[in-house]
Amino acid sequence: MRARLENITDEDLARLIAADRPEKACEELFGRYNKKIYMWCFSYTHDAEEALDCAQEILMRVFAKIDSFSFRSSLSTWIYRITRNYCLGEIASNRRKWYNRMLVLDELTDFVQGGDEPGKRLEISDDIEWFVEKAEGVISDDEMEAFILHYYEGMRIREISSIMRRENLTGARTLIQNARRKFRKLISKG
């Protein structure tokens, strides 16, 4: 059965689990997503232990809610939405602690200087707290989220539009461009 499970799509695996929750199918889904969910959580928490705690809670939610998966999007997108919503909820409840770590500036390589060279890094990564404080109130939550998904997570505009439930690609693209412009302005003010 294991060999057959490895060859089925995520969506078919979700159907199988929703139908009768066979142990092997649950193990397969766990194997496919446990690291991915952990990395998504880590991108929000920037703390290994917190990311692990969040990932465990999210995996329990995924299995508990698998019956509600509607197949309107990919299973990966659905699981990411659960992860995102959970992490944003945790951020809201622990806003100050998490917000200061939400964006690792030295991982963003091309938005300030406009180049795509991996060697170009922001010079201000030592002063992240100052930068995040300056961004608060200037960059909206939607702009920050779209920006992080695009530049930090490496997602395409189409994926971001789906995750953020934007009707067209222009909405997500505009959020990213606005955030990029505002970040540049903040950095130039020093």
CSV table of C-alpha atoms in Angstrom, one decimal:
chain,number,residue,atom,x,y,z
A,1,MET,CA,0.0,0.0,0.0
A,2,ARG,CA,2.9,2.4,0.8
A,3,ALA,CA,4.2,2.3,-2.8
A,4,ARG,CA,0.7,3.1,-4.1
A,5,LEU,CA,0.3,6.0,-1.7
A,6,GLU,CA,3.6,7.6,-2.8
A,7,ASN,CA,2.2,7.8,-6.4
A,8,ILE,CA,-1.1,9.4,-5.7
A,9,THR,CA,-1.7,13.2,-5.7
A,10,ASP,CA,-2.1,15.2,-2.6
A,11,GLU,CA,-5.8,15.7,-3.4
A,12,ASP,CA,-6.4,12.0,-3.8
A,13,LEU,CA,-4.6,11.4,-0.5
A,14,ALA,CA,-6.8,14.0,1.2
A,15,ARG,CA,-9.9,12.2,-0.2
A,16,LEU,CA,-8.6,8.9,1.2
A,17,ILE,CA,-7.9,10.3,4.6
A,18,ALA,CA,-11.3,12.1,4.8
A,19,ALA,CA,-13.1,8.8,3.8
A,20,ASP,CA,-11.7,6.5,6.5
A,21,ARG,CA,-8.4,7.8,7.9
A,22,PRO,CA,-6.2,4.9,7.1
A,23,GLU,CA,-3.0,5.1,9.2
A,24,LYS,CA,-0.7,4.7,6.2
A,25,ALA,CA,-2.4,7.5,4.3
A,26,CYS,CA,-2.0,9.8,7.3
A,27,GLU,CA,1.6,8.9,7.6
A,28,GLU,CA,2.1,9.7,3.9
A,29,LEU,CA,0.5,13.1,4.3
A,30,PHE,CA,2.6,13.8,7.4
A,31,GLY,CA,5.7,12.8,5.5
A,32,ARG,CA,4.9,15.1,2.6
A,33,TYR,CA,4.0,18.2,4.7
A,34,ASN,CA,5.7,18.1,8.1
A,35,LYS,CA,8.9,19.8,7.0
A,36,LYS,CA,7.1,22.2,4.7
A,37,ILE,CA,4.8,23.3,7.5
A,38,TYR,CA,7.7,23.7,9.9
A,39,MET,CA,9.5,25.9,7.4
A,40,TRP,CA,6.5,28.0,6.8
A,41,CYS,CA,6.1,28.4,10.6
A,42,PHE,CA,9.7,29.2,10.9
A,43,SER,CA,9.4,32.0,8.3
A,44,TYR,CA,6.9,33.7,10.7
A,45,THR,CA,8.5,32.8,14.1
A,46,HIS,CA,12.2,32.8,13.3
A,47,ASP,CA,12.6,30.5,16.3
A,48,ALA,CA,13.1,26.7,16.0
A,49,GLU,CA,11.1,25.7,19.1
A,50,GLU,CA,8.2,28.0,18.4
A,51,ALA,CA,8.1,26.9,14.8
A,52,LEU,CA,8.0,23.3,16.0
A,53,ASP,CA,5.2,24.0,18.4
A,54,CYS,CA,3.2,25.8,15.8
A,55,ALA,CA,3.8,23.1,13.2
A,56,GLN,CA,2.5,20.4,15.5
A,57,GLU,CA,-0.6,22.3,16.3
A,58,ILE,CA,-1.2,23.0,12.6
A,59,LEU,CA,-0.7,19.3,11.6
A,60,MET,CA,-3.4,18.4,14.2
A,61,ARG,CA,-5.7,21.0,12.7
A,62,VAL,CA,-5.0,19.7,9.2
A,63,PHE,CA,-6.0,16.2,10.1
A,64,ALA,CA,-9.0,17.4,12.1
A,65,LYS,CA,-10.3,19.6,9.3
A,66,ILE,CA,-9.4,17.4,6.3
A,67,ASP,CA,-13.1,16.7,5.8
A,68,SER,CA,-13.6,20.4,5.1
A,69,PHE,CA,-11.1,20.6,2.3
A,70,SER,CA,-13.2,21.6,-0.7
A,71,PHE,CA,-10.8,20.9,-3.6
A,72,ARG,CA,-11.2,24.4,-5.0
A,73,SER,CA,-7.4,24.9,-4.6
A,74,SER,CA,-4.5,22.6,-4.2
A,75,LEU,CA,-4.0,20.8,-0.9
A,76,SER,CA,-0.8,22.7,-0.5
A,77,THR,CA,-2.5,26.0,-0.8
A,78,TRP,CA,-5.2,24.9,1.7
A,79,ILE,CA,-2.6,23.7,4.2
A,80,TYR,CA,-0.6,27.0,3.7
A,81,ARG,CA,-3.8,29.0,4.5
A,82,ILE,CA,-4.2,27.0,7.7
A,83,THR,CA,-0.6,27.6,8.6
A,84,ARG,CA,-0.7,31.3,7.7
A,85,ASN,CA,-3.9,31.9,9.7
A,86,TYR,CA,-2.6,30.1,12.7
A,87,CYS,CA,0.8,31.9,12.6
A,88,LEU,CA,-0.9,35.3,12.1
A,89,GLY,CA,-3.2,34.5,15.1
A,90,GLU,CA,-0.1,33.7,17.2
A,91,ILE,CA,1.5,36.9,16.0
A,92,ALA,CA,-1.5,38.9,16.9
A,93,SER,CA,-1.6,37.5,20.4
A,94,ASN,CA,2.1,37.9,20.9
A,95,ARG,CA,2.5,40.9,18.5
A,96,ARG,CA,5.5,42.6,19.8
A,97,LYS,CA,7.6,39.5,20.4
A,98,TRP,CA,6.9,38.0,17.0
A,99,TYR,CA,6.7,41.2,15.0
A,100,ASN,CA,10.3,42.1,15.8
A,101,ARG,CA,11.4,38.8,14.3
A,102,MET,CA,8.9,38.6,11.4
A,103,LEU,CA,11.2,39.8,8.6
A,104,VAL,CA,14.8,38.9,8.3
A,105,LEU,CA,16.1,41.7,6.2
A,106,ASP,CA,19.4,40.2,5.3
A,107,GLU,CA,17.6,37.4,3.4
A,108,LEU,CA,16.0,39.9,1.1
A,109,THR,CA,18.4,40.4,-1.8
A,110,ASP,CA,17.0,42.6,-4.5
A,111,PHE,CA,14.3,44.9,-3.5
A,112,VAL,CA,16.4,47.8,-2.2
A,113,GLN,CA,18.9,48.0,-5.0
A,114,GLY,CA,16.8,46.7,-7.7
A,115,GLY,CA,19.2,44.0,-8.7
A,116,ASP,CA,18.8,40.3,-8.8
A,117,GLU,CA,22.3,39.4,-7.7
A,118,PRO,CA,22.3,37.1,-4.6
A,119,GLY,CA,25.4,38.9,-3.2
A,120,LYS,CA,23.5,42.1,-2.7
A,121,ARG,CA,22.3,42.3,0.9
A,122,LEU,CA,20.8,45.0,3.0
A,123,GLU,CA,23.4,46.7,5.2
A,124,ILE,CA,21.0,47.2,8.0
A,125,SER,CA,20.4,43.7,9.1
A,126,ASP,CA,21.9,44.4,12.6
A,127,ASP,CA,19.2,47.0,13.2
A,128,ILE,CA,16.1,45.0,12.4
A,129,GLU,CA,14.2,46.2,15.4
A,130,TRP,CA,14.6,49.8,14.3
A,131,PHE,CA,13.5,49.0,10.8
A,132,VAL,CA,10.4,47.1,11.9
A,133,GLU,CA,9.4,49.9,14.2
A,134,LYS,CA,9.7,52.4,11.4
A,135,ALA,CA,7.7,50.1,9.1
A,136,GLU,CA,4.9,49.7,11.6
A,137,GLY,CA,2.1,52.0,10.6
A,138,VAL,CA,3.7,52.8,7.3
A,139,ILE,CA,3.4,49.4,5.6
A,140,SER,CA,0.0,47.8,5.9
A,141,ASP,CA,-0.3,44.2,7.1
A,142,ASP,CA,-1.5,43.1,3.6
A,143,GLU,CA,1.5,44.8,2.0
A,144,MET,CA,3.9,43.2,4.5
A,145,GLU,CA,2.4,39.8,4.0
A,146,ALA,CA,2.5,40.0,0.2
A,147,PHE,CA,6.1,41.3,0.3
A,148,ILE,CA,7.2,38.4,2.6
A,149,LEU,CA,5.5,35.8,0.5
A,150,HIS,CA,7.1,37.1,-2.6
A,151,TYR,CA,10.6,38.0,-1.6
A,152,TYR,CA,11.2,35.8,1.4
A,153,GLU,CA,9.1,32.7,0.5
A,154,GLY,CA,9.8,33.0,-3.2
A,155,MET,CA,6.1,32.7,-4.2
A,156,ARG,CA,4.8,33.8,-7.6
A,157,ILE,CA,2.2,36.5,-7.9
A,158,ARG,CA,-0.5,34.0,-8.9
A,159,GLU,CA,0.1,32.0,-5.7
A,160,ILE,CA,0.1,35.1,-3.5
A,161,SER,CA,-3.2,36.2,-5.2
A,162,SER,CA,-4.7,32.8,-4.4
A,163,ILE,CA,-3.5,32.8,-0.8
A,164,MET,CA,-4.5,36.3,-0.1
A,165,ARG,CA,-7.8,35.8,-2.0
A,166,ARG,CA,-7.3,38.6,-4.4
A,167,GLU,CA,-9.6,38.6,-7.4
A,168,ASN,CA,-6.8,39.3,-9.9
A,169,LEU,CA,-3.0,39.4,-10.1
A,170,THR,CA,-2.9,43.1,-10.1
A,171,GLY,CA,-4.0,43.3,-6.5
A,172,ALA,CA,-1.1,41.2,-5.1
A,173,ARG,CA,1.3,42.9,-7.5
A,174,THR,CA,0.2,46.3,-6.3
A,175,LEU,CA,0.7,45.3,-2.6
A,176,ILE,CA,4.2,44.1,-3.3
A,177,GLN,CA,5.1,47.2,-5.3
A,178,ASN,CA,3.7,49.5,-2.6
A,179,ALA,CA,5.7,47.7,0.1
A,180,ARG,CA,8.8,47.7,-1.9
A,181,ARG,CA,8.5,51.5,-2.5
A,182,LYS,CA,7.8,52.1,1.2
A,183,PHE,CA,10.8,50.0,2.2
A,184,ARG,CA,13.1,51.9,-0.1
A,185,LYS,CA,11.8,55.2,1.3
A,186,LEU,CA,12.3,54.0,4.9
A,187,ILE,CA,15.8,52.8,4.1
A,188,SER,CA,16.8,56.0,2.3
A,189,LYS,CA,15.7,58.1,5.3
A,190,GLY,CA,18.0,55.9,7.4
